[in-house]
Amino acid sequence: MARLRRRWTAWSLDRVGLSSVADHRIGSLSGGMQRRVSIAQALLGRPDLLVLDEPLAGLDAEQRAEVANLFVTLAEAITVICATHHAEEFATLCHRVVVVDNGHPIFVGTPDTLAAQATGRVWESTAADPGAVCRAVGPSRFRCVADTVPPGEIPIPPTVADGYLAVVRP
């Protein structure tokens, strides 16, 4: 049994790129490495279903890319469900998106279909529009989503994040 546990541990640490720290105490690892250890723990026993809550939180850009690639690979063999507040991050990785608001699904579909929910409702401006949901995208640049684009503004192609805002703030 101990040999089997060691083999599973080595396999799961290898999957998250931490084989080199197998003999370290978890508390001595960086926050990002600790997050990856928790993902390795979830992989023990090769589950058929993996449910993750904000799995990329606390990871630097390189680690985020590595772990996201891991999820794509895992999803070829098992079902991976990720809860996240970062729509764009998983948009390119997921086949299906479910937007939940107050515990109820308000959208189910593909990332492209979610983005399309904001078609004709998105523009960029130098000032936040009080009648829209706006987020800063640069110095004095705001990306806004509302029911209609104000006169003088030109609609731009929506992103998955825009679609998310369109369905949660109709």
CSV table of C-alpha atoms in Angstrom, one decimal:
chain,number,residue,atom,x,y,z
A,1,MET,CA,0.0,0.0,0.0
A,2,ALA,CA,2.8,2.4,0.8
A,3,ARG,CA,4.4,1.8,-2.6
A,4,LEU,CA,1.1,2.4,-4.3
A,5,ARG,CA,0.7,5.7,-2.4
A,6,ARG,CA,4.2,6.8,-3.4
A,7,ARG,CA,3.5,5.9,-7.1
A,8,TRP,CA,0.3,7.9,-7.1
A,9,THR,CA,2.0,10.8,-5.3
A,10,ALA,CA,4.8,10.8,-7.9
A,11,TRP,CA,2.3,10.7,-10.8
A,12,SER,CA,0.2,13.6,-9.5
A,13,LEU,CA,3.2,15.8,-8.6
A,14,ASP,CA,4.6,15.1,-12.0
A,15,ARG,CA,1.3,16.3,-13.6
A,16,VAL,CA,1.5,19.7,-11.9
A,17,GLY,CA,5.3,20.0,-12.5
A,18,LEU,CA,6.4,19.6,-8.9
A,19,SER,CA,8.3,16.3,-9.0
A,20,SER,CA,11.5,18.1,-7.9
A,21,VAL,CA,9.9,19.2,-4.5
A,22,ALA,CA,8.4,15.8,-3.5
A,23,ASP,CA,10.6,15.7,-0.4
A,24,HIS,CA,9.8,19.3,0.7
A,25,ARG,CA,7.4,20.3,3.4
A,26,ILE,CA,4.3,21.9,1.9
A,27,GLY,CA,4.7,24.9,4.3
A,28,SER,CA,8.2,25.6,2.8
A,29,LEU,CA,6.8,26.0,-0.7
A,30,SER,CA,5.7,29.3,-2.3
A,31,GLY,CA,2.0,30.1,-2.5
A,32,GLY,CA,1.8,29.1,-6.1
A,33,MET,CA,3.5,25.8,-5.5
A,34,GLN,CA,1.2,25.1,-2.6
A,35,ARG,CA,-1.8,25.7,-4.9
A,36,ARG,CA,-0.3,23.2,-7.4
A,37,VAL,CA,0.2,20.7,-4.6
A,38,SER,CA,-3.6,21.0,-3.8
A,39,ILE,CA,-4.3,20.3,-7.5
A,40,ALA,CA,-2.0,17.3,-7.3
A,41,GLN,CA,-3.9,16.1,-4.2
A,42,ALA,CA,-7.1,16.3,-6.2
A,43,LEU,CA,-5.6,14.2,-8.9
A,44,LEU,CA,-4.7,11.3,-6.6
A,45,GLY,CA,-6.5,8.1,-7.7
A,46,ARG,CA,-7.1,9.6,-11.2
A,47,PRO,CA,-10.7,10.7,-10.6
A,48,ASP,CA,-13.4,10.7,-13.3
A,49,LEU,CA,-14.6,14.2,-12.2
A,50,LEU,CA,-12.5,17.1,-11.0
A,51,VAL,CA,-14.3,20.1,-9.4
A,52,LEU,CA,-12.0,23.1,-8.9
A,53,ASP,CA,-12.7,26.5,-7.2
A,54,GLU,CA,-10.6,29.3,-8.6
A,55,PRO,CA,-7.8,26.9,-9.5
A,56,LEU,CA,-5.5,29.5,-11.0
A,57,ALA,CA,-5.6,31.9,-8.0
A,58,GLY,CA,-2.2,32.6,-6.5
A,59,LEU,CA,-0.3,31.5,-9.5
A,60,ASP,CA,2.1,33.7,-11.5
A,61,ALA,CA,1.6,34.0,-15.3
A,62,GLU,CA,3.9,31.1,-16.2
A,63,GLN,CA,2.3,28.8,-13.6
A,64,ARG,CA,-1.2,29.8,-14.8
A,65,ALA,CA,-0.4,28.8,-18.3
A,66,GLU,CA,1.1,25.5,-17.2
A,67,VAL,CA,-1.8,24.6,-15.0
A,68,ALA,CA,-4.4,25.7,-17.6
A,69,ASN,CA,-2.6,23.5,-20.1
A,70,LEU,CA,-2.8,20.6,-17.5
A,71,PHE,CA,-6.6,21.1,-17.3
A,72,VAL,CA,-6.9,20.9,-21.1
A,73,THR,CA,-5.0,17.7,-21.1
A,74,LEU,CA,-7.0,16.3,-18.2
A,75,ALA,CA,-10.3,17.2,-19.8
A,76,GLU,CA,-9.5,14.8,-22.6
A,77,ALA,CA,-9.9,11.9,-20.2
A,78,ILE,CA,-12.1,13.2,-17.3
A,79,THR,CA,-14.7,15.9,-16.7
A,80,VAL,CA,-13.2,19.1,-15.3
A,81,ILE,CA,-15.5,21.7,-13.7
A,82,CYS,CA,-13.9,25.0,-12.8
A,83,ALA,CA,-15.6,27.8,-10.8
A,84,THR,CA,-14.0,31.1,-11.6
A,85,HIS,CA,-14.6,34.8,-11.7
A,86,HIS,CA,-12.2,35.2,-14.6
A,87,ALA,CA,-14.2,34.5,-17.7
A,88,GLU,CA,-11.5,35.2,-20.2
A,89,GLU,CA,-9.1,32.8,-18.6
A,90,PHE,CA,-11.2,29.8,-19.2
A,91,ALA,CA,-13.0,30.9,-22.3
A,92,THR,CA,-10.4,29.4,-24.6
A,93,LEU,CA,-10.2,26.2,-22.5
A,94,CYS,CA,-13.8,25.3,-22.0
A,95,HIS,CA,-16.3,23.6,-24.2
A,96,ARG,CA,-19.3,24.8,-22.1
A,97,VAL,CA,-19.9,27.7,-19.8
A,98,VAL,CA,-22.5,28.0,-17.1
A,99,VAL,CA,-23.1,31.4,-15.6
A,100,VAL,CA,-24.7,31.1,-12.2
A,101,ASP,CA,-26.3,34.1,-10.4
A,102,ASN,CA,-27.8,33.8,-6.9
A,103,GLY,CA,-27.5,30.0,-7.2
A,104,HIS,CA,-29.4,29.7,-10.4
A,105,PRO,CA,-28.0,29.1,-13.9
A,106,ILE,CA,-28.8,32.1,-16.1
A,107,PHE,CA,-26.8,31.0,-19.1
A,108,VAL,CA,-25.6,27.7,-20.5
A,109,GLY,CA,-23.7,27.4,-23.7
A,110,THR,CA,-20.4,27.8,-25.4
A,111,PRO,CA,-17.9,30.6,-24.7
A,112,ASP,CA,-18.7,32.1,-28.2
A,113,THR,CA,-22.4,32.0,-27.5
A,114,LEU,CA,-21.8,33.8,-24.2
A,115,ALA,CA,-19.7,36.5,-25.9
A,116,ALA,CA,-22.5,36.9,-28.5
A,117,GLN,CA,-24.9,37.9,-25.8
A,118,ALA,CA,-23.2,41.3,-25.8
A,119,THR,CA,-23.2,41.8,-29.6
A,120,GLY,CA,-24.0,45.4,-30.4
A,121,ARG,CA,-23.9,46.4,-26.7
A,122,VAL,CA,-20.1,47.0,-26.2
A,123,TRP,CA,-18.0,50.1,-26.8
A,124,GLU,CA,-14.8,51.7,-25.6
A,125,SER,CA,-14.7,55.3,-24.3
A,126,THR,CA,-12.4,57.7,-22.5
A,127,ALA,CA,-14.9,58.0,-19.6
A,128,ALA,CA,-17.0,55.5,-17.7
A,129,ASP,CA,-20.7,55.7,-18.7
A,130,PRO,CA,-22.9,55.9,-15.6
A,131,GLY,CA,-25.7,54.0,-17.4
A,132,ALA,CA,-23.4,51.1,-18.3
A,133,VAL,CA,-21.2,48.5,-16.7
A,134,CYS,CA,-17.7,49.8,-17.4
A,135,ARG,CA,-14.3,48.4,-16.6
A,136,ALA,CA,-10.9,50.2,-17.1
A,137,VAL,CA,-8.8,48.7,-19.9
A,138,GLY,CA,-6.1,51.3,-19.9
A,139,PRO,CA,-5.3,54.8,-18.8
A,140,SER,CA,-8.4,56.8,-19.5
A,141,ARG,CA,-9.9,53.9,-21.5
A,142,PHE,CA,-13.1,52.1,-20.4
A,143,ARG,CA,-14.8,49.1,-22.0
A,144,CYS,CA,-18.6,49.5,-21.4
A,145,VAL,CA,-21.6,47.2,-21.8
A,146,ALA,CA,-25.2,48.4,-21.8
A,147,ASP,CA,-28.5,47.7,-23.5
A,148,THR,CA,-27.7,50.2,-26.2
A,149,VAL,CA,-24.5,51.9,-27.4
A,150,PRO,CA,-24.8,55.7,-26.9
A,151,PRO,CA,-25.0,57.9,-30.0
A,152,GLY,CA,-21.5,58.8,-31.3
A,153,GLU,CA,-20.0,55.6,-29.9
A,154,ILE,CA,-19.1,52.7,-32.2
A,155,PRO,CA,-19.9,49.1,-31.1
A,156,ILE,CA,-16.9,46.8,-30.9
A,157,PRO,CA,-16.8,42.9,-31.0
A,158,PRO,CA,-17.7,41.5,-27.6
A,159,THR,CA,-15.5,39.2,-25.4
A,160,VAL,CA,-16.6,36.4,-23.1
A,161,ALA,CA,-16.3,38.9,-20.2
A,162,ASP,CA,-18.6,41.3,-22.0
A,163,GLY,CA,-21.1,38.5,-22.6
A,164,TYR,CA,-20.9,37.6,-18.9
A,165,LEU,CA,-21.7,41.2,-17.9
A,166,ALA,CA,-24.5,41.3,-20.5
A,167,VAL,CA,-26.2,38.3,-18.9
A,168,VAL,CA,-25.7,39.1,-15.2
A,169,ARG,CA,-26.6,42.8,-15.6
A,170,PRO,CA,-29.3,42.9,-18.3
